[in-house]
Structures are given as C-alpha cells and as structure tokens.
C-alpha cells in the first residue's frame, strides 16, 4: 500500500502562525523530512511533537529524494518542511515533489505562511497579477542585469533579499529603475521588529542608507509594475471645439499651430483631426 507525501508550511517568524492541521499532520506522519533538523526541532518542541526526522536539503535532495520516495511507496507517510514558510518557495523540495508526481504518489499541501504572499497582501501594490523572482542575484553586475530585464515589467514583481545585500541591492535597483517608482520593503514579517514601508524607490533607498535597523533581518522587496502611459489616439471634445473655431477663421497650418498651443494636445493628433474637420467644414460650406 502506497503512503503519502504532505508539503507542510511552517511559520516565517511568529510560531503562533502554525496551523492546527499542520501540528496534527506532523504528529501523525511516519517521518518528517526537514531542511535543517535542528532548526525544526524548536518548532516541534514548542508544539509537543516528537517524531522521526530526516534531513532533506539543497545539497542532498537529488540523492535523498528517490530513497524517500521508495519509503513512501512502501507505505510510509512523510511530511516535508523547510526552515520557514512554504517548502519549494526558494526552499528545497522540488526534486521530491516532481518525482512523487511522476510516480503517481499522492502529494497533499498543508498551506500556511509564505513571506512572499504575506508581503504582497499588505503591500498596497497591484496583486491581480505578479511575478516572483526568488532571491536576487548575489553579485552587483548580475543584479543589474536582472533589474534591467525587469525594468519594463508591467506587473508587480517581488524578490527575496538578505540583510547582507539589501542596501547594495537597492542601490543597484536605483541605477536601473526610475527613483519615483513605488516599492515596498517588508522586513521581519510577523516578528517583533516587523517593518513594512511603501514609498518611492529614491525615498526608501534614503531610509535604508540612513537607518542601520532598516538593513537588519529578512526582507521581501516588491516593485510596482511599469505603468505604460496611454497616448491618446484622438483629440478630446474640447480640443475639437477649439480646433473647429480656429479652422473657420484661419488656414489649416495656423489653426493647427494655435490649437496645439491652446490645448496642449499633440501636434500630430491635432493635424490629423484638422484634416478630417476641414473636409467636413468644406462639405458643410458647399451644401449651404
Ligand atoms: N519558503 C519561505 C517562504 O515561504 O517565504 C522562504 C524561504 S527563503 C530561503 C528565505 C527568505 O524569505 C529570506 O531571506 C527572506 O528574503 C524571506 N523571508 C523569510 N521570512 C521572512 C520574514 N519573516 N520577513 C521577511 N522576509 C522573509
């Protein structure tokens, strides 16, 4: 009889964010596969869970996953947890889940905290669509290339950042993305020093430069999507009214120049409208 794999989210700071169901599952399974067994012990002790633990992290998961799946196929139920939040989200677990799916092993989520989703939910930025980029690259040149590739992204985009690189990362971002772009920094979510700031990139960079505490802890950075300015394809009613009056009094050239100056509309649009209006005016004149 085949067992089952549970993918269990753990808290990202506040231990009280662990779900009742997650506690029950971790008590019931035969085995807990954890990114860092010592780290997860603190959580297990807090909730009075004593269960068998094995290690599954980015350095052993390619080898350990098939072995673990054999155990599941032989009937064991296994829970996968990472150090914080939802496994596989910038965390180990992908080889295990992928193989389990390929081998038709039941994989069931036990959802909970995720720094990305928590940050997004309080950001005030558009959430209908968004892009998650994982951790930003480590070196400045790779980061700048990455930011360049995101410069014209039209939806909210987010990346994870560490305390070691948050300042350098924002400095690099400000070289690529205009300083007036809205960004959100979500720091130490659900923890004692939780800080969520939303402002222009230029102002947030200033804050992070000036305040050492703004460089401590764990970060999610969210960047507003690039807003494509919609250029009008036709002139407004008011612009048409002004242009019509002028066309009745002056040549097309003068009317276009004056209407452009008076209304502030794009000359090309005024000119196109003038040609059409002039035709109508001529027809009207001939019919009178
Ligand atoms: N799987 C996790 C999740 O569901 O969010 C993320 C794991 S990833 C290895 C760790 C990164 O997530 C941190 O470096 C930080 O960028 C972000 N992160 C985790 N906890 C956070 C928190 N409490 N506040 C802000 N960011 C956090």
Tab-separated table of C-alpha atoms and ligand atoms in Angstrom:
chain	number	residue	atom	x	y	z
A	1	UNK	CA	0.000	0.000	0.000
A	2	UNK	CA	1.395	3.381	-1.026
A	3	UNK	CA	1.892	6.144	1.538
A	4	UNK	CA	1.565	9.852	1.022
A	5	UNK	CA	3.659	12.996	0.931
A	6	UNK	CA	2.486	16.144	2.747
A	7	UNK	CA	4.090	19.503	1.968
A	8	UNK	CA	3.720	21.457	5.183
A	9	UNK	CA	4.223	25.212	5.600
A	10	UNK	CA	5.840	26.369	8.849
A	11	UNK	CA	5.839	29.890	10.384
A	12	UNK	CA	8.082	32.653	8.981
A	13	UNK	CA	8.650	34.177	12.410
A	14	UNK	CA	5.681	34.064	14.714
A	15	UNK	CA	5.273	30.491	15.971
A	16	UNK	CA	1.554	31.086	16.567
A	17	UNK	CA	1.090	31.145	12.793
A	18	UNK	CA	1.428	27.368	12.652
A	19	UNK	CA	-1.922	25.819	11.735
A	20	UNK	CA	-3.764	23.308	13.883
A	21	UNK	CA	-3.864	20.914	10.937
A	22	UNK	CA	-0.107	21.241	10.380
A	23	UNK	CA	0.503	20.216	14.012
A	24	UNK	CA	-1.804	17.219	13.653
A	25	UNK	CA	-0.172	16.081	10.403
A	26	UNK	CA	3.338	16.383	11.842
A	27	UNK	CA	2.248	14.260	14.802
A	28	UNK	CA	0.606	11.621	12.602
A	29	UNK	CA	3.142	11.067	9.812
A	30	UNK	CA	5.769	8.342	9.994
A	31	UNK	CA	8.611	10.659	9.085
A	32	UNK	CA	9.359	14.385	8.816
A	33	UNK	CA	11.811	15.422	6.105
A	34	UNK	CA	13.289	18.730	7.217
A	35	UNK	CA	15.675	21.212	5.641
A	36	UNK	CA	17.519	21.644	8.946
A	37	UNK	CA	16.553	19.098	11.564
A	38	UNK	CA	17.956	21.140	14.482
A	39	UNK	CA	16.077	24.242	13.347
A	40	UNK	CA	12.732	22.444	13.039
A	41	UNK	CA	13.226	20.809	16.460
A	42	UNK	CA	12.447	24.153	18.123
A	43	UNK	CA	9.092	24.288	16.378
A	44	UNK	CA	8.334	20.645	17.115
A	45	UNK	CA	9.203	21.076	20.787
A	46	UNK	CA	7.025	24.179	21.011
A	47	UNK	CA	4.054	22.138	19.801
A	48	UNK	CA	4.907	18.947	21.699
A	49	UNK	CA	5.610	16.973	18.530
A	50	UNK	CA	8.066	14.117	18.837
A	51	UNK	CA	8.558	12.332	15.565
A	52	UNK	CA	11.295	10.857	13.408
A	53	UNK	CA	13.260	13.421	11.448
A	54	UNK	CA	15.449	13.056	8.406
A	55	UNK	CA	17.436	15.682	6.602
A	56	UNK	CA	16.466	16.879	3.119
A	57	UNK	CA	18.285	19.988	1.964
A	58	UNK	CA	19.579	21.516	-1.246
A	59	UNK	CA	22.873	19.598	-1.044
A	60	UNK	CA	21.425	16.100	-0.637
A	61	UNK	CA	17.926	16.279	-2.124
A	62	UNK	CA	18.849	14.882	-5.566
A	63	UNK	CA	20.146	11.705	-3.908
A	64	UNK	CA	17.842	11.584	-0.880
A	65	UNK	CA	14.544	12.160	-2.736
A	66	UNK	CA	14.382	8.804	-4.623
A	67	UNK	CA	15.245	6.984	-1.386
A	68	UNK	CA	12.486	8.823	0.438
A	69	UNK	CA	10.010	8.029	-2.332
A	70	UNK	CA	10.817	4.338	-2.008
A	71	UNK	CA	9.808	4.584	1.639
A	72	UNK	CA	6.536	6.267	0.655
A	73	UNK	CA	5.867	3.588	-1.948
A	74	UNK	CA	6.339	1.026	0.795
A	75	UNK	CA	3.547	2.662	2.773
A	76	UNK	CA	5.124	5.418	4.865
A	77	UNK	CA	3.550	8.868	5.154
A	78	UNK	CA	6.078	11.685	5.038
A	79	UNK	CA	5.818	15.409	5.773
A	80	UNK	CA	8.207	17.796	4.051
A	81	UNK	CA	9.049	21.028	5.905
A	82	UNK	CA	11.596	23.758	5.302
A	83	UNK	CA	13.190	26.176	7.774
A	84	UNK	CA	10.498	28.790	7.333
A	85	UNK	CA	7.355	29.244	5.313
A	86	UNK	CA	6.255	27.150	2.373
A	87	UNK	CA	8.650	24.471	1.087
A	88	UNK	CA	9.803	24.843	-2.558
A	89	UNK	CA	9.374	28.642	-2.418
A	90	UNK	CA	13.103	29.466	-2.594
A	91	UNK	CA	13.474	26.348	-0.467
A	92	UNK	CA	14.280	22.655	-1.046
A	93	UNK	CA	11.692	20.079	-2.112
A	94	UNK	CA	11.336	20.391	-5.876
A	95	UNK	CA	13.041	17.065	-6.813
A	96	UNK	CA	10.966	15.217	-4.228
A	97	UNK	CA	7.611	16.661	-5.315
A	98	UNK	CA	8.442	16.331	-9.006
A	99	UNK	CA	9.419	12.682	-8.655
A	100	UNK	CA	6.398	11.950	-6.473
A	101	UNK	CA	4.094	13.369	-9.153
A	102	UNK	CA	5.872	11.411	-11.901
A	103	UNK	CA	5.364	8.229	-9.891
A	104	UNK	CA	1.708	8.965	-9.132
A	105	UNK	CA	2.316	9.286	-5.407
A	106	UNK	CA	-0.278	11.404	-3.650
A	107	UNK	CA	1.106	14.839	-2.694
A	108	UNK	CA	-1.042	16.983	-0.438
A	109	UNK	CA	-0.435	20.572	0.723
A	110	UNK	CA	-0.799	21.803	4.279
A	111	UNK	CA	-0.750	25.527	3.491
A	112	UNK	CA	0.379	28.308	5.781
A	113	UNK	CA	2.861	31.161	5.962
A	114	UNK	CA	4.802	32.379	2.951
A	115	UNK	CA	6.855	35.587	3.122
A	116	UNK	CA	6.054	36.492	-0.483
A	117	UNK	CA	2.282	36.202	-0.087
A	118	UNK	CA	2.311	37.878	3.341
A	119	UNK	CA	4.259	40.826	1.902
A	120	UNK	CA	2.082	41.061	-1.188
A	121	UNK	CA	-1.105	41.034	0.868
A	122	UNK	CA	-0.107	44.166	2.805
A	123	UNK	CA	1.794	45.961	0.029
A	124	UNK	CA	-1.000	48.009	-1.471
A	125	UNK	CA	0.511	47.220	-4.888
A	126	UNK	CA	-1.455	45.512	-7.648
A	127	UNK	CA	-1.943	41.835	-6.843
A	128	UNK	CA	-4.183	40.568	-9.652
A	129	UNK	CA	-1.020	39.541	-11.427
A	130	UNK	CA	2.507	39.455	-10.044
A	131	UNK	CA	5.886	37.858	-10.652
A	132	UNK	CA	8.059	36.237	-8.040
A	133	UNK	CA	11.760	36.162	-8.808
A	134	UNK	CA	13.160	34.282	-5.802
A	135	UNK	CA	16.415	35.710	-4.428
A	136	UNK	CA	18.057	38.474	-6.402
A	137	UNK	CA	21.487	37.539	-7.818
A	138	UNK	CA	24.445	37.839	-5.441
A	139	UNK	CA	26.858	39.963	-7.479
A	140	UNK	CA	26.238	43.556	-8.398
A	141	UNK	CA	26.694	43.044	-12.140
A	142	UNK	CA	24.343	40.043	-12.246
A	143	UNK	CA	21.842	42.006	-10.161
A	144	UNK	CA	21.940	44.978	-12.502
A	145	UNK	CA	21.334	42.669	-15.465
A	146	UNK	CA	18.446	41.100	-13.604
A	147	UNK	CA	16.959	44.526	-12.772
A	148	UNK	CA	17.427	45.586	-16.384
A	149	UNK	CA	15.404	42.583	-17.505
A	150	UNK	CA	12.661	43.636	-15.054
A	151	UNK	CA	12.731	47.366	-15.816
A	152	UNK	CA	9.661	47.321	-18.049
A	153	UNK	CA	7.807	44.565	-16.229
A	154	UNK	CA	4.200	45.750	-16.168
A	155	UNK	CA	3.001	43.740	-13.170
A	156	UNK	CA	4.139	43.913	-9.537
A	157	UNK	CA	7.345	41.921	-9.094
A	158	UNK	CA	8.967	40.659	-5.952
A	159	UNK	CA	12.241	39.216	-4.779
A	160	UNK	CA	13.737	37.919	-1.550
A	161	UNK	CA	16.716	39.711	-0.093
A	162	UNK	CA	19.100	39.151	2.798
A	163	UNK	CA	20.374	41.687	5.325
A	164	UNK	CA	23.878	41.455	3.780
A	165	UNK	CA	22.702	42.683	0.406
A	166	UNK	CA	19.598	44.804	0.946
A	167	UNK	CA	21.421	48.143	0.652
A	168	UNK	CA	23.595	47.121	-2.304
A	169	UNK	CA	20.552	45.652	-3.981
A	170	UNK	CA	18.506	48.853	-3.640
A	171	UNK	CA	21.499	50.922	-4.801
A	172	UNK	CA	21.700	48.750	-7.933
A	173	UNK	CA	17.942	48.895	-8.443
A	174	UNK	CA	18.006	52.687	-8.300
A	175	UNK	CA	20.577	52.776	-11.106
A	176	UNK	CA	18.169	50.933	-13.378
A	177	UNK	CA	14.616	51.771	-12.323
A	178	UNK	CA	13.401	55.411	-12.033
A	179	UNK	CA	13.539	56.788	-8.486
A	180	UNK	CA	9.838	57.653	-8.452
A	181	UNK	CA	8.767	54.011	-8.894
A	182	UNK	CA	6.813	52.794	-5.851
A	183	UNK	CA	8.402	49.966	-3.931
A	184	UNK	CA	7.574	48.107	-0.737
A	185	UNK	CA	10.032	46.681	1.725
A	186	UNK	CA	8.581	44.035	4.019
A	187	UNK	CA	11.086	43.338	6.781
A	188	UNK	CA	10.915	40.753	9.569
A	189	UNK	CA	7.297	39.892	8.844
A	190	UNK	CA	5.312	38.558	11.807
A	191	UNK	CA	8.307	39.167	14.107
A	192	UNK	CA	8.937	41.726	16.866
A	193	UNK	CA	10.583	44.252	14.555
A	194	UNK	CA	8.226	43.871	11.628
A	195	UNK	CA	8.542	46.908	9.331
A	196	UNK	CA	6.590	47.467	6.152
A	197	UNK	CA	7.325	50.619	4.176
A	198	UNK	CA	5.875	51.763	0.906
A	199	UNK	CA	7.318	54.773	-0.869
A	200	UNK	CA	9.264	55.833	-3.935
A	201	UNK	CA	12.444	53.865	-4.580
A	202	UNK	CA	14.516	57.042	-4.006
A	203	UNK	CA	12.985	57.681	-0.572
A	204	UNK	CA	13.230	54.081	0.586
A	205	UNK	CA	16.843	53.895	-0.519
A	206	UNK	CA	17.495	57.002	1.586
A	207	UNK	CA	15.854	55.375	4.623
A	208	UNK	CA	17.856	52.171	4.227
A	209	UNK	CA	21.084	54.181	3.808
A	210	UNK	CA	20.399	56.294	6.902
A	211	UNK	CA	18.951	53.731	9.274
A	212	UNK	CA	21.056	50.719	10.198
A	213	UNK	CA	17.980	48.893	11.550
A	214	UNK	CA	16.443	49.041	8.105
A	215	UNK	CA	19.276	46.779	6.961
A	216	UNK	CA	18.760	44.062	9.566
A	217	UNK	CA	16.669	40.916	9.275
A	218	UNK	CA	14.908	39.230	6.388
A	219	UNK	CA	13.351	41.093	3.504
A	220	UNK	CA	10.831	40.846	0.734
A	221	UNK	CA	11.134	43.638	-1.821
A	222	UNK	CA	8.172	44.401	-4.064
A	223	UNK	CA	8.365	46.720	-7.047
A	224	UNK	CA	5.407	48.395	-8.714
A	225	UNK	CA	4.921	47.378	-12.335
A	226	UNK	CA	5.924	49.850	-15.032
A	227	UNK	CA	2.877	51.885	-15.978
A	228	UNK	CA	2.672	52.288	-19.735
A	229	UNK	CA	1.439	55.777	-20.493
A	230	UNK	CA	-1.510	55.508	-22.788
A	231	UNK	CA	-1.088	58.078	-25.552
A	232	UNK	CA	-4.460	59.301	-26.792
A	233	UNK	CA	-5.216	58.339	-30.381
A	234	UNK	CA	-7.741	61.099	-30.893
A	235	UNK	CA	-8.347	64.576	-29.507
A	236	UNK	CA	-10.925	65.384	-26.848
A	237	UNK	CA	-14.272	67.089	-27.378
A	238	UNK	CA	-12.937	70.374	-26.026
A	239	UNK	CA	-9.865	70.215	-28.293
A	240	UNK	CA	-12.176	69.524	-31.250
A	241	UNK	CA	-14.324	72.549	-30.338
A	242	UNK	CA	-11.284	74.873	-30.225
A	243	UNK	CA	-9.895	73.478	-33.466
A	244	UNK	CA	-13.225	73.862	-35.266
A	245	UNK	CA	-13.471	77.555	-34.286
A	246	UNK	CA	-9.917	78.183	-35.487
A	247	UNK	CA	-10.424	76.300	-38.756
A	248	UNK	CA	-13.361	78.535	-39.541
A	249	UNK	CA	-11.119	81.615	-39.191
A	250	UNK	CA	-7.626	80.608	-40.352
A	251	UNK	CA	-5.624	78.319	-42.632
A	252	UNK	CA	-5.083	74.706	-41.572
A	253	UNK	CA	-1.440	75.466	-40.746
A	254	UNK	CA	-2.291	78.388	-38.445
A	255	UNK	CA	-5.267	76.600	-36.884
A	256	UNK	CA	-3.117	73.570	-36.063
A	257	UNK	CA	-0.352	75.718	-34.584
A	258	UNK	CA	-2.795	77.750	-32.445
A	259	UNK	CA	-4.845	74.722	-31.340
A	260	UNK	CA	-1.673	72.889	-30.320
A	261	UNK	CA	-0.593	75.881	-28.273
A	262	UNK	CA	-4.001	76.485	-26.683
A	263	UNK	CA	-4.931	72.885	-25.851
A	264	UNK	CA	-1.515	71.312	-25.253
A	265	UNK	CA	-2.537	68.306	-27.362
A	266	UNK	CA	-0.005	66.501	-29.560
A	267	UNK	CA	0.518	68.372	-32.825
A	268	UNK	CA	0.307	65.209	-34.902
A	269	UNK	CA	-3.127	64.390	-33.457
A	270	UNK	CA	-4.349	67.982	-33.945
A	271	UNK	CA	-3.116	67.905	-37.531
A	272	UNK	CA	-4.892	64.626	-38.305
A	273	UNK	CA	-8.081	65.929	-36.706
A	274	UNK	CA	-7.730	69.238	-38.616
A	275	UNK	CA	-7.606	67.434	-41.975
A	276	UNK	CA	-10.773	65.491	-41.153
A	277	UNK	CA	-12.582	68.514	-39.690
A	278	UNK	CA	-11.608	70.641	-42.657
A	279	UNK	CA	-13.178	68.139	-45.038
A	280	UNK	CA	-16.394	68.225	-43.016
A	281	UNK	CA	-16.362	72.040	-42.892
A	282	UNK	CA	-15.842	72.233	-46.664
A	283	UNK	CA	-18.717	69.808	-47.276
A	284	UNK	CA	-20.933	71.835	-44.977
A	285	UNK	CA	-19.945	75.079	-46.736
A	286	UNK	CA	-20.718	73.574	-50.162
A	287	UNK	CA	-24.095	72.320	-49.051
A	288	UNK	CA	-25.177	75.702	-47.693
B	1	LIG	N1	9.907	29.338	1.893
B	1	LIG	C1	9.937	30.634	2.505
B	1	LIG	C2	8.594	31.335	2.263
B	1	LIG	O1	7.596	30.649	2.120
B	1	LIG	O2	8.550	32.560	2.267
B	1	LIG	C3	11.104	31.453	2.113
B	1	LIG	C4	12.414	30.787	2.351
B	1	LIG	S1	13.761	31.687	1.713
B	1	LIG	C5	15.079	30.531	1.949
B	1	LIG	C6	14.090	32.827	2.967
B	1	LIG	C7	13.872	34.242	2.507
B	1	LIG	O3	12.473	34.541	2.580
B	1	LIG	C8	14.525	35.282	3.405
B	1	LIG	O4	15.878	35.508	3.033
B	1	LIG	C9	13.679	36.493	3.148
B	1	LIG	O5	14.024	37.103	1.942
B	1	LIG	C10	12.289	35.855	3.019
B	1	LIG	N2	11.671	35.783	4.352
B	1	LIG	C11	11.502	34.702	5.130
B	1	LIG	N3	10.902	35.038	6.281
B	1	LIG	C12	10.686	36.368	6.235
B	1	LIG	C13	10.107	37.326	7.118
B	1	LIG	N4	9.652	36.962	8.306
B	1	LIG	N5	10.044	38.610	6.723
B	1	LIG	C14	10.514	38.989	5.519
B	1	LIG	N6	11.073	38.145	4.649
B	1	LIG	C15	11.169	36.856	4.997
